[in-house]
C-alpha atoms as one frame of an Amber mdcrd trajectory, in Angstrom:
protein
  -0.231  -0.053   0.200   3.074   2.772   0.351   4.046   1.711  -3.241   1.045
   2.814  -4.117   0.763   6.003  -2.451   4.122   6.629  -3.043   3.474   5.896
  -7.063   0.860   8.627  -6.798   3.032  10.991  -5.269   5.399  11.465  -7.659
   2.708  11.434 -10.792   0.845  14.438  -8.701   4.745  16.034  -8.352   5.797
  15.653 -11.814   2.760  17.195 -12.408   3.324  20.746 -11.478   6.577  20.039
 -11.688   6.025  20.725 -15.825   2.828  22.780 -15.216   4.866  25.452 -13.687
   7.462  24.855 -16.771   4.503  25.095 -18.871   3.182  28.548 -17.315   6.220
  29.945 -17.291   7.219  29.555 -20.969   3.798  30.526 -22.394   4.302  33.970
 -20.327   7.751  34.515 -21.638   6.071  33.407 -24.939   3.056  36.266 -24.712
   5.554  39.108 -22.825   7.967  39.261 -25.471   6.589  39.280 -28.689   6.237
  36.352 -30.079   3.250  34.236 -32.161   1.174  37.697 -33.542   3.435  40.433
 -32.359   6.411  39.067 -33.795   4.970  38.276 -37.091   3.036  41.477 -37.213
   6.610  43.291 -36.294   8.094  41.870 -39.837   5.624  43.122 -41.957   5.926
  45.911 -40.863   9.909  45.651 -41.110   8.640  44.366 -45.006   6.488  47.194
 -45.150   9.031  49.890 -44.562  11.602  48.043 -46.557   9.178  48.315 -50.127
   8.023  51.447 -49.571  11.707  52.938 -49.913  12.078  50.662 -52.599   9.036
  52.384 -54.247  10.521  56.080 -53.210  14.011  55.108 -54.983  12.669  53.173
 -58.414   9.999  56.925 -58.255  13.077  58.769 -58.403  15.319  56.668 -60.479
  12.316  56.422 -62.881  12.336  61.093 -63.200  16.070  60.574 -63.446  15.909
  59.095 -66.057  12.393  60.510 -67.708  13.948  63.964 -67.742  16.579  63.360
 -70.141  13.734  61.591 -72.570  11.755  64.517 -71.356  14.301  66.607 -73.045
  15.762  64.785 -76.106  11.809  64.271 -77.411  11.492  68.385 -76.887  14.816
  69.053 -79.018  13.394  66.258 -82.153  10.632  68.589 -82.469  12.363  72.047
 -82.322  12.261  73.688 -85.804  15.288  76.327 -84.362  17.250  72.730 -84.444
  15.906  71.156 -87.177  16.375  74.205 -89.224  19.893  74.623 -87.585  21.172
  70.978 -88.425  19.122  70.950 -91.871  21.641  73.503 -92.794  24.193  72.141
 -90.958  24.350  68.670 -92.876  23.804  71.296 -96.601  27.391  72.315 -95.283
  30.163  71.422 -97.799  32.896  72.214 -95.227  34.542  70.039 -93.167  34.862
  72.467 -90.689  32.166  72.971 -87.813  29.260  74.622 -89.189  27.870  76.487
 -85.249  31.396  76.849 -84.843  31.834  79.203 -88.143  27.929  80.426 -87.589
  27.740  81.773 -84.363  24.246  83.772 -84.003  22.770  79.701 -85.340  25.247
  78.591 -82.403  23.729  80.882 -80.277  20.359  80.246 -81.200  20.471  76.135
 -80.949  22.468  77.292 -77.203  19.509  78.996 -75.764  16.692  76.459 -76.989
  18.956  73.631 -75.561  19.631  76.005 -72.203  16.048  76.657 -71.853  14.599
  72.807 -71.572  17.802  71.941 -69.514  17.206  74.432 -67.249  13.461  72.967
 -66.115  15.110  70.381 -64.262  18.653  70.855 -63.102  20.614  67.760 -63.324
  21.567  67.518 -67.099  25.541  68.294 -67.174  25.434  68.650 -71.156  23.061
  69.092 -73.980  24.168  68.679 -77.344  22.860  68.219 -80.883  25.129  66.337
 -83.925  24.275  66.558 -87.592  24.565  63.451 -89.613  27.794  65.149 -91.066
  29.745  65.345 -87.596  28.441  68.803 -87.293  27.633  69.977 -83.272  26.747
  72.456 -80.913  26.281  71.428 -76.966  26.056  73.336 -73.631  26.952  72.261
 -70.694  29.766  71.236 -68.561  33.286  72.188 -70.600  34.535  69.906 -73.682
  37.219  69.723 -76.273  37.348  70.650 -79.619  36.476  67.327 -81.392  36.604
  66.876 -85.842  33.636  66.209 -87.471  35.104  63.050 -88.292  36.151  62.449
 -85.065  32.083  63.051 -83.264  30.584  60.250 -86.345  33.405  57.685 -84.326
  31.037  58.534 -80.959  30.164  54.974 -79.514  26.511  57.322 -78.667  25.765
  57.866 -82.008  26.667  54.526 -82.766  23.974  53.009 -80.314  21.057  55.830
 -81.630  21.566  53.878 -84.871  20.574  50.711 -83.631  17.382  51.716 -82.105
  16.603  53.902 -84.512  14.554  56.809 -83.127  13.750  55.249 -79.368  15.607
  56.431 -76.452  19.170  54.490 -76.278  20.191  55.023 -73.016  23.789  54.443
 -72.153  26.039  54.181 -69.411  28.257  54.908 -66.423  30.909  55.893 -68.658
  34.095  58.905 -68.745  32.553  61.791 -71.124  34.312  61.452 -74.036  32.992
  65.164 -74.849  35.020  66.113 -71.505  38.448  68.052 -71.074  38.470  66.348
 -67.895  36.837  62.931 -69.566  39.947  61.027 -66.917  38.965  62.916 -63.810
  37.563  60.053 -62.489  33.367  61.013 -63.233  31.614  59.343 -65.075  27.966
  60.370 -66.520  24.812  58.530 -68.339  23.648  59.397 -71.395  20.061  59.666
 -73.361  19.990  59.824 -76.983  18.269  59.778 -79.967  18.279  60.240 -83.671
  16.514  62.741 -85.301  14.776  61.955 -87.786  11.722  63.704 -90.176  10.091
  61.422 -92.520  11.887  58.387 -92.890  14.933  60.173 -93.584  17.849  61.156
 -90.156  18.848  64.874 -89.434  21.335  64.430 -86.639  21.308  63.435 -82.844
  20.609  64.570 -79.583  22.229  63.708 -76.689  21.390  64.487 -73.225  23.748
  63.855 -70.050  23.403  63.609 -66.751  26.380  63.160 -64.163  26.110  59.166
 -62.251  26.427  61.024 -59.023  22.933  62.016 -58.818  22.145  58.641 -59.513
  23.950  57.151 -57.140  22.886  59.683 -54.220  19.418  57.832 -55.123  19.812
  54.631 -55.169  21.771  54.107 -51.965  19.631  56.100 -48.933  20.458  52.256
 -47.452  24.107  51.231 -47.066  22.975  47.772 -46.352  19.854  47.617 -49.504
  21.681  46.689 -53.084  20.671  48.466 -55.709  20.769  47.244 -59.359  18.700
  49.003 -62.787  18.786  47.472 -66.079  18.224  47.827 -69.841  15.693  46.724
 -71.796  18.458  44.069 -73.055  19.593  42.479 -70.003  22.162  45.449 -69.693
  23.629  46.356 -66.204  23.231  50.801 -66.024  23.526  51.001 -61.702  26.014
  50.501 -60.295  28.929  51.422 -62.161  30.989  48.103 -62.640  34.517  47.090
 -63.943  33.771  47.338 -68.422  35.487  44.109 -68.356  33.873  42.884 -65.179
  29.776  40.925 -66.536  26.948  40.464 -64.119  27.702  37.972 -61.313  25.269
  34.886 -61.841  23.627  36.333 -58.626  23.195  39.254 -59.999  21.765  37.614
 -62.926  19.294  35.063 -61.029  17.533  38.180 -59.670  16.963  39.984 -62.628
  14.949  36.871 -63.803  13.511  36.237 -60.664  12.075  39.963 -60.910  11.504
  39.324 -64.585   9.078  37.015 -64.223   7.223  38.256 -60.882   6.686  42.130
 -63.676   4.822  39.815 -66.181   1.268  41.322 -65.423   2.372  44.071 -62.469
   4.307  47.406 -62.605   5.973  46.106 -58.978   6.302  42.855 -57.072   7.971
  41.619 -53.312  10.023  38.675 -53.433  11.430  36.015 -50.841  14.514  34.572
 -52.127  16.422  32.003 -50.394  17.671  34.086 -47.640  17.159  38.065 -49.604
  14.533  39.889 -50.600  14.202  41.107 -53.959  11.868  44.374 -54.683  11.436
  44.901 -58.744   9.853  47.897 -60.288   8.871  48.472 -63.956  10.360  52.259
 -65.035   9.858  54.034 -67.852  11.658  53.445 -71.247  11.762  50.179 -70.273
  14.051  49.994 -67.420  13.779  47.490 -64.738  14.785  48.527 -60.810  16.215
  45.522 -58.712  16.364  45.927 -54.823  17.826  43.559 -52.831  18.936  43.211
 -49.420  19.313  40.104 -46.391  17.305  39.055 -44.411  19.506  38.904 -41.794
  20.405  41.885 -42.266  16.697  43.667 -42.397  15.440  41.554 -39.255  18.710
  42.148 -37.854  17.133  44.111 -34.359  13.787  41.986 -34.477  16.325  38.636
 -34.417  18.386  40.437 -32.034  15.384  40.549 -29.443  14.044  36.830 -30.349
  17.687  35.527 -29.776  17.622  37.622 -26.697  13.998  36.424 -25.137  15.090
  32.677 -26.510  17.921  33.045 -24.361  15.953  33.584 -20.673  13.273  31.296
 -21.923  16.414  28.763 -22.274  17.261  29.568 -19.179  14.386  29.501 -17.159
  13.629  26.491 -17.823  16.766  25.146 -16.983  16.026  26.125 -13.728  12.444
  24.501 -13.904  14.119  20.997 -15.290  16.794  21.448 -12.549  12.977  21.014
 -10.068  12.159  18.359 -12.262  15.029  16.623 -12.126  15.338  16.011  -7.830
  11.837  15.555  -7.574  11.996  12.718 -10.460  15.075  11.437  -7.517  11.575
   9.438  -7.052  12.646   7.181  -9.975  16.013   6.490  -9.815  15.693   2.768
  -8.644  13.329   1.998 -11.050  14.566   3.354 -14.077  17.894   1.477 -13.646
  16.374  -1.640 -12.926  14.641  -1.262 -16.237  17.698   0.237 -18.281  19.469
  -3.329 -17.175  16.925  -5.345 -17.730  17.337  -3.674 -21.555  20.647  -3.918
 -21.981  20.511  -7.805 -21.119  17.716  -8.781 -23.751  18.100 -11.887 -25.429
  18.114 -11.136 -29.187  16.940 -15.075 -29.610  14.486 -14.723 -28.286  13.345
 -11.147 -27.896  12.019 -11.364 -23.978  12.529  -8.617 -21.439  14.274 -10.577
 -18.234  12.646  -8.380 -16.379   8.281  -8.667 -15.201   6.586  -5.305 -15.453
   4.169  -5.711 -11.970   7.909  -5.897 -10.722   8.325  -2.421 -11.224   8.944
   0.674  -8.529   5.751   2.995 -10.514   3.553   3.633 -12.777   5.596   5.333
 -15.352   8.551   2.463 -15.333   6.004   0.039 -14.793   4.321   1.499 -18.814
   7.733   1.126 -20.130   8.194  -1.732 -19.273   5.111  -2.345 -20.885   5.779
  -1.057 -23.864   9.354  -2.375 -23.992   8.236  -6.486 -24.017   4.894  -5.209
 -26.983   8.453  -3.492 -28.724  10.648  -6.811 -28.648   7.676  -9.329 -30.013
   7.056  -6.373 -32.796  11.058  -6.489 -33.594  10.465 -10.208 -33.692   8.283
 -10.165 -35.867   9.598  -7.573 -38.249  12.587 -10.252 -37.824  10.938 -12.674
 -38.937   9.533 -10.654 -42.272  13.269  -9.688 -42.948  15.015 -12.480 -42.894
  12.495 -14.055 -45.262  12.452 -10.906 -47.152  16.270 -11.389 -47.395  15.604
 -14.874 -48.781  13.700 -13.893 -50.998  16.034 -11.717 -52.449  18.714 -13.659
 -53.156  16.947 -16.114 -54.416  15.811 -13.811 -57.417  19.699 -12.670 -57.684
  20.762 -15.912 -58.001  17.931 -16.364 -60.848  19.103 -13.193 -62.199  22.618
 -13.741 -62.731  21.967 -17.371 -64.008  19.922 -15.987 -66.397  22.027 -13.085
 -67.215  24.428 -13.227 -70.666  27.496 -11.346 -71.499  26.827  -9.119 -73.776
  30.682  -8.787 -74.491  30.843 -12.687 -75.632  27.559 -11.813 -77.750  29.221
  -8.918 -79.800  32.396 -11.199 -79.882  30.590 -14.003 -81.011  28.355 -12.403
 -83.552  32.044 -10.161 -85.230  33.228 -14.196 -85.335  29.604 -14.536 -87.338
  29.948 -11.960 -89.667  33.557 -12.871 -90.523  32.378 -16.118 -91.407  29.260
 -14.881 -93.397  31.970 -12.170 -95.223  34.702 -15.301 -96.604  31.147 -16.911
 -97.892  29.836 -13.686 -99.877  26.467 -14.134 -97.842  26.536  -9.802 -97.397
  22.696  -9.782 -95.442  24.288 -12.077 -92.771  26.817  -9.851 -92.395  24.457
  -6.817 -92.302  22.101  -8.333 -89.725  25.393  -8.887 -87.774  26.277  -5.291
 -87.523  23.162  -3.933 -86.333  22.347  -6.150 -83.762  26.327  -5.583 -82.583
  25.612  -2.392 -82.659  22.382  -2.839 -80.933  24.767  -5.003 -77.974  26.852
  -1.986 -77.359  23.898   0.491 -76.912  22.889  -1.887 -74.720  26.112  -2.207
 -72.719  26.069   1.649 -71.623  25.362   1.412 -67.848  23.279   5.160 -68.110
  19.801   5.573 -67.640  19.820   8.089 -69.865  20.479   8.690 -73.354  20.106
  11.123 -76.178  17.109  11.246 -78.261  19.782  11.096 -81.300  21.205   7.932
 -79.751  17.509   5.993 -79.145  16.834   7.167 -82.517  19.320   5.375 -83.899
  19.296   2.447 -82.229  15.554   2.066 -83.400  17.137   2.823 -86.812  19.124
  -0.720 -86.458  16.381  -2.608 -85.233  13.714  -2.358 -87.948  16.918  -2.768
 -90.319  17.032  -6.381 -88.833  13.146  -6.479 -89.162  13.195  -5.173 -92.831
  14.894  -8.767 -93.542  12.911 -10.849 -91.711   9.449  -9.130 -93.732  12.020
  -7.706 -97.182   9.436  -5.248 -98.756   6.434  -6.233 -96.615   8.248  -3.387
 -94.313   8.105   0.449 -95.169   9.139   2.382 -92.565  10.093   6.860 -92.247
  12.139   8.470 -89.289  11.618  12.572 -89.113  13.160  14.157 -86.493  13.344
  18.041 -86.137  17.457  18.474 -85.007  16.075  21.233 -82.454  14.655  18.264
 -80.017  17.648  15.387 -81.646  20.189  16.303 -77.673  17.165  15.464 -75.582
  17.741  14.030 -72.724  15.238  10.648 -72.563  15.347   7.507 -70.629  17.142
   4.664 -72.519  15.387   2.363 -74.312  11.848   3.783 -74.151  11.427   3.961
 -78.188  12.275   0.674 -80.078  10.001  -1.098 -77.896   7.224   1.096 -79.312
   7.906   0.055 -82.208   8.006  -3.895 -81.571   4.387  -3.443 -80.278   3.934
  -2.156 -83.979   5.086  -5.056 -85.331   4.394  -7.644 -82.790   1.043  -6.923
 -82.448  -0.351  -3.881 -84.407  -0.005  -5.748 -87.308  -2.282  -9.181 -86.348
  -3.679  -8.211 -89.270  -3.017  -9.059 -92.564  -1.769  -5.979 -94.835   0.356
  -6.404 -97.551   2.804  -3.156 -96.545   3.002  -3.282 -92.842   4.388   0.863
 -92.964   6.231   2.288 -89.765   6.045   5.983 -89.049   8.110   8.469 -86.401
   7.899  11.956 -86.581   9.202  14.307 -84.305   8.234  17.382 -82.615   9.146
  20.623 -80.630   6.444  23.155 -79.759   7.568  25.765 -77.410  10.045  23.962
 -74.220   8.289  20.520 -75.064   8.700  17.439 -77.276   7.143  15.079 -78.749
   7.496  11.663 -80.620   4.569   9.997 -82.193   4.758   6.918 -83.434   2.174
   5.759 -86.385   1.489   2.692 -87.969  -1.132   1.256 -90.549  -1.704  -1.996
 -89.332  -5.363  -3.091 -87.063  -4.968  -1.070 -83.878  -5.696  -0.899 -80.602
  -8.470  -3.225 -79.448 -11.232  -1.259 -77.044 -10.867  -2.984 -74.111  -6.925
  -3.175 -74.658  -7.253   0.809 -73.941  -9.458   0.774 -71.618  -6.260  -1.780
 -69.672  -4.468   0.185 -70.349  -5.737   3.450 -69.029  -6.249   1.611 -65.713
  -2.749  -0.293 -65.974  -1.382   4.001 -66.330  -2.987   4.636 -63.804  -2.527
   2.613 -61.435   1.729   3.685 -62.347   0.557   6.712 -61.752  -0.553   6.399
 -58.271   2.102   4.079 -57.235   5.236   6.326 -57.810   2.968   9.582 -56.663
   2.936   7.646 -53.956   6.302   6.284 -53.885   5.688   2.680 -53.719   7.345
   2.159 -56.668   8.320  -1.353 -55.835   5.034  -2.496 -55.643   5.098  -2.395
 -59.631   5.346  -5.423 -62.078   8.875  -5.470 -63.388   7.449  -8.086 -66.461
   6.156  -5.114 -67.622   6.595  -4.411 -71.040   5.976  -2.499 -74.356   3.479
   0.985 -73.827   3.381   0.826 -70.315   7.458  -0.247 -69.344   7.982   2.777
 -71.548   4.979   5.228 -69.698   6.088   4.366 -66.184  10.052   5.093 -66.946
   9.004   8.315 -68.338   6.738   9.112 -65.496   9.593   8.921 -63.066  11.319
  11.437 -65.058   8.510  14.110 -65.829   6.154  13.569 -63.437   2.994  15.991
 -64.714   4.661  16.933 -67.964   5.072  13.683 -69.383   2.908  13.860 -72.710
   1.247  10.197 -73.409  -1.611   9.598 -76.041  -2.798   5.876 -77.652  -4.777
   7.074 -80.880  -6.735   3.797 -82.692  -8.557   3.516 -85.335  -9.225   0.702
 -87.667  -6.212   1.675 -89.795  -3.842   1.795 -87.430  -2.034   3.329 -84.156
  -0.798   6.598 -83.154   1.011   6.552 -79.612   2.868  10.135 -78.893   5.106
  10.450 -76.142   7.199  13.593 -74.772   7.942  15.774 -72.122   9.578  19.063
 -70.906  12.927  19.981 -72.287  15.121  20.664 -69.609  18.668  22.950 -69.832
């Protein structure tokens, strides 16, 4: 009776001790912003970051839009048009605007008026098609008209055809101090009257102005790209390409901007922000989550630290109380160490335990040993069956190298006797054996088609003129990787099952096709087609195979499945939901379509 009372007292002590731990942890959790408050704090941080990205995007858009507005206004200026027309008509090799001060003054006034709207343009320039030029803004060096025509900005404007061309950052090619470490952005357009070009307009703005906009946060990385994926910001070494990480960021943002003007993406340990800008520009912002949430993480870590300290103190209390069970636990532990795995029995009776908890543990251990005994028996039987299957497989295996050497000997003998048909048949069969020797699970579609072609050539020796085949595969999909030996079984199925009815000429067509990112191959015959019962059975087996593969129970599949189901099974393992597998049948023949997604 005393033992029973002791067990009940222990249970009560443990209960209240653990209850105290739960209460303390729950109190700390609610007190220190875990749960709802912690999530709302992260949301606030994220919204503030998103607003900052939107602000940077808006200012960046204004930066480039102001340049575009100046170019558009100059393109439609009559004074600029008339001046450039006069310059183009002048045959003098010197700069037309240097020789005609009044025209130069008029153009300079127009360009100054437009550039003063933003007060950011460092230089505004116009160029004639013969190299004549006029500019306002920062001081420039004198260039020959022939040098002007070689400027990259004019060549790039020609390629754009009249659309805005934004380039940079780079040193100003017209500046007297082009090696002073200052960089500029250039927005230029070709000026046309109808279909005829009469000049160019260029607006320059300093790189530092955009840098001030995009560097408001020291922890945020900001990138600006044009429509060709060229990085406009930040400044990079001309010989240095965009890193793989930068390209992945741009690709990720582009996908999300397909149907929206801005996006916010959580990628790995990074937050990405994106925005469509005018003039086909894209802004990408990135910041590490660990940096963005650093203050919040510090609060979380501090909370966890103090929670662990309190839990440790509570565990010490529970440990002192659990001394009551030490003797019973040690006795049970000693018994477990003495378990005999010949008969799977526990050397101690549950009734010998001094507490309810250890008694229940002893009973559970006894049940577990019985389960282990059953499992060991089943495992032993399974291993025996597996060993028998392995022995049977080894006994039935034929050495492909031996077969290949034997075929070579037969071919040599046939050649000596002048029987070239046998030589050719041995050649085709030898190549098929060599293909099967490769231990790879996959092959290119080109290799698979070639293997099937050798098989069809062998069948032509059997059927003579009664078999005709045609293979049309686009070169673009010949390099697609597919499971090995999935095409030939379909052709073999046509020959041995599709032509059960009388056909004076057996025709097999193999046609490939690519549509977007999907490849397909059609195997078409003019045989009897599939019966309704056969089609229903194939469809049912397909669903069964798909269910087994999706649930991870592939070991329940029958390994002896051949033909179309074998092809479907191995194709589905690789392609999953992208698998293309269709059967169309009529009295005029059957068509089996296989395919899948093209992987990079």
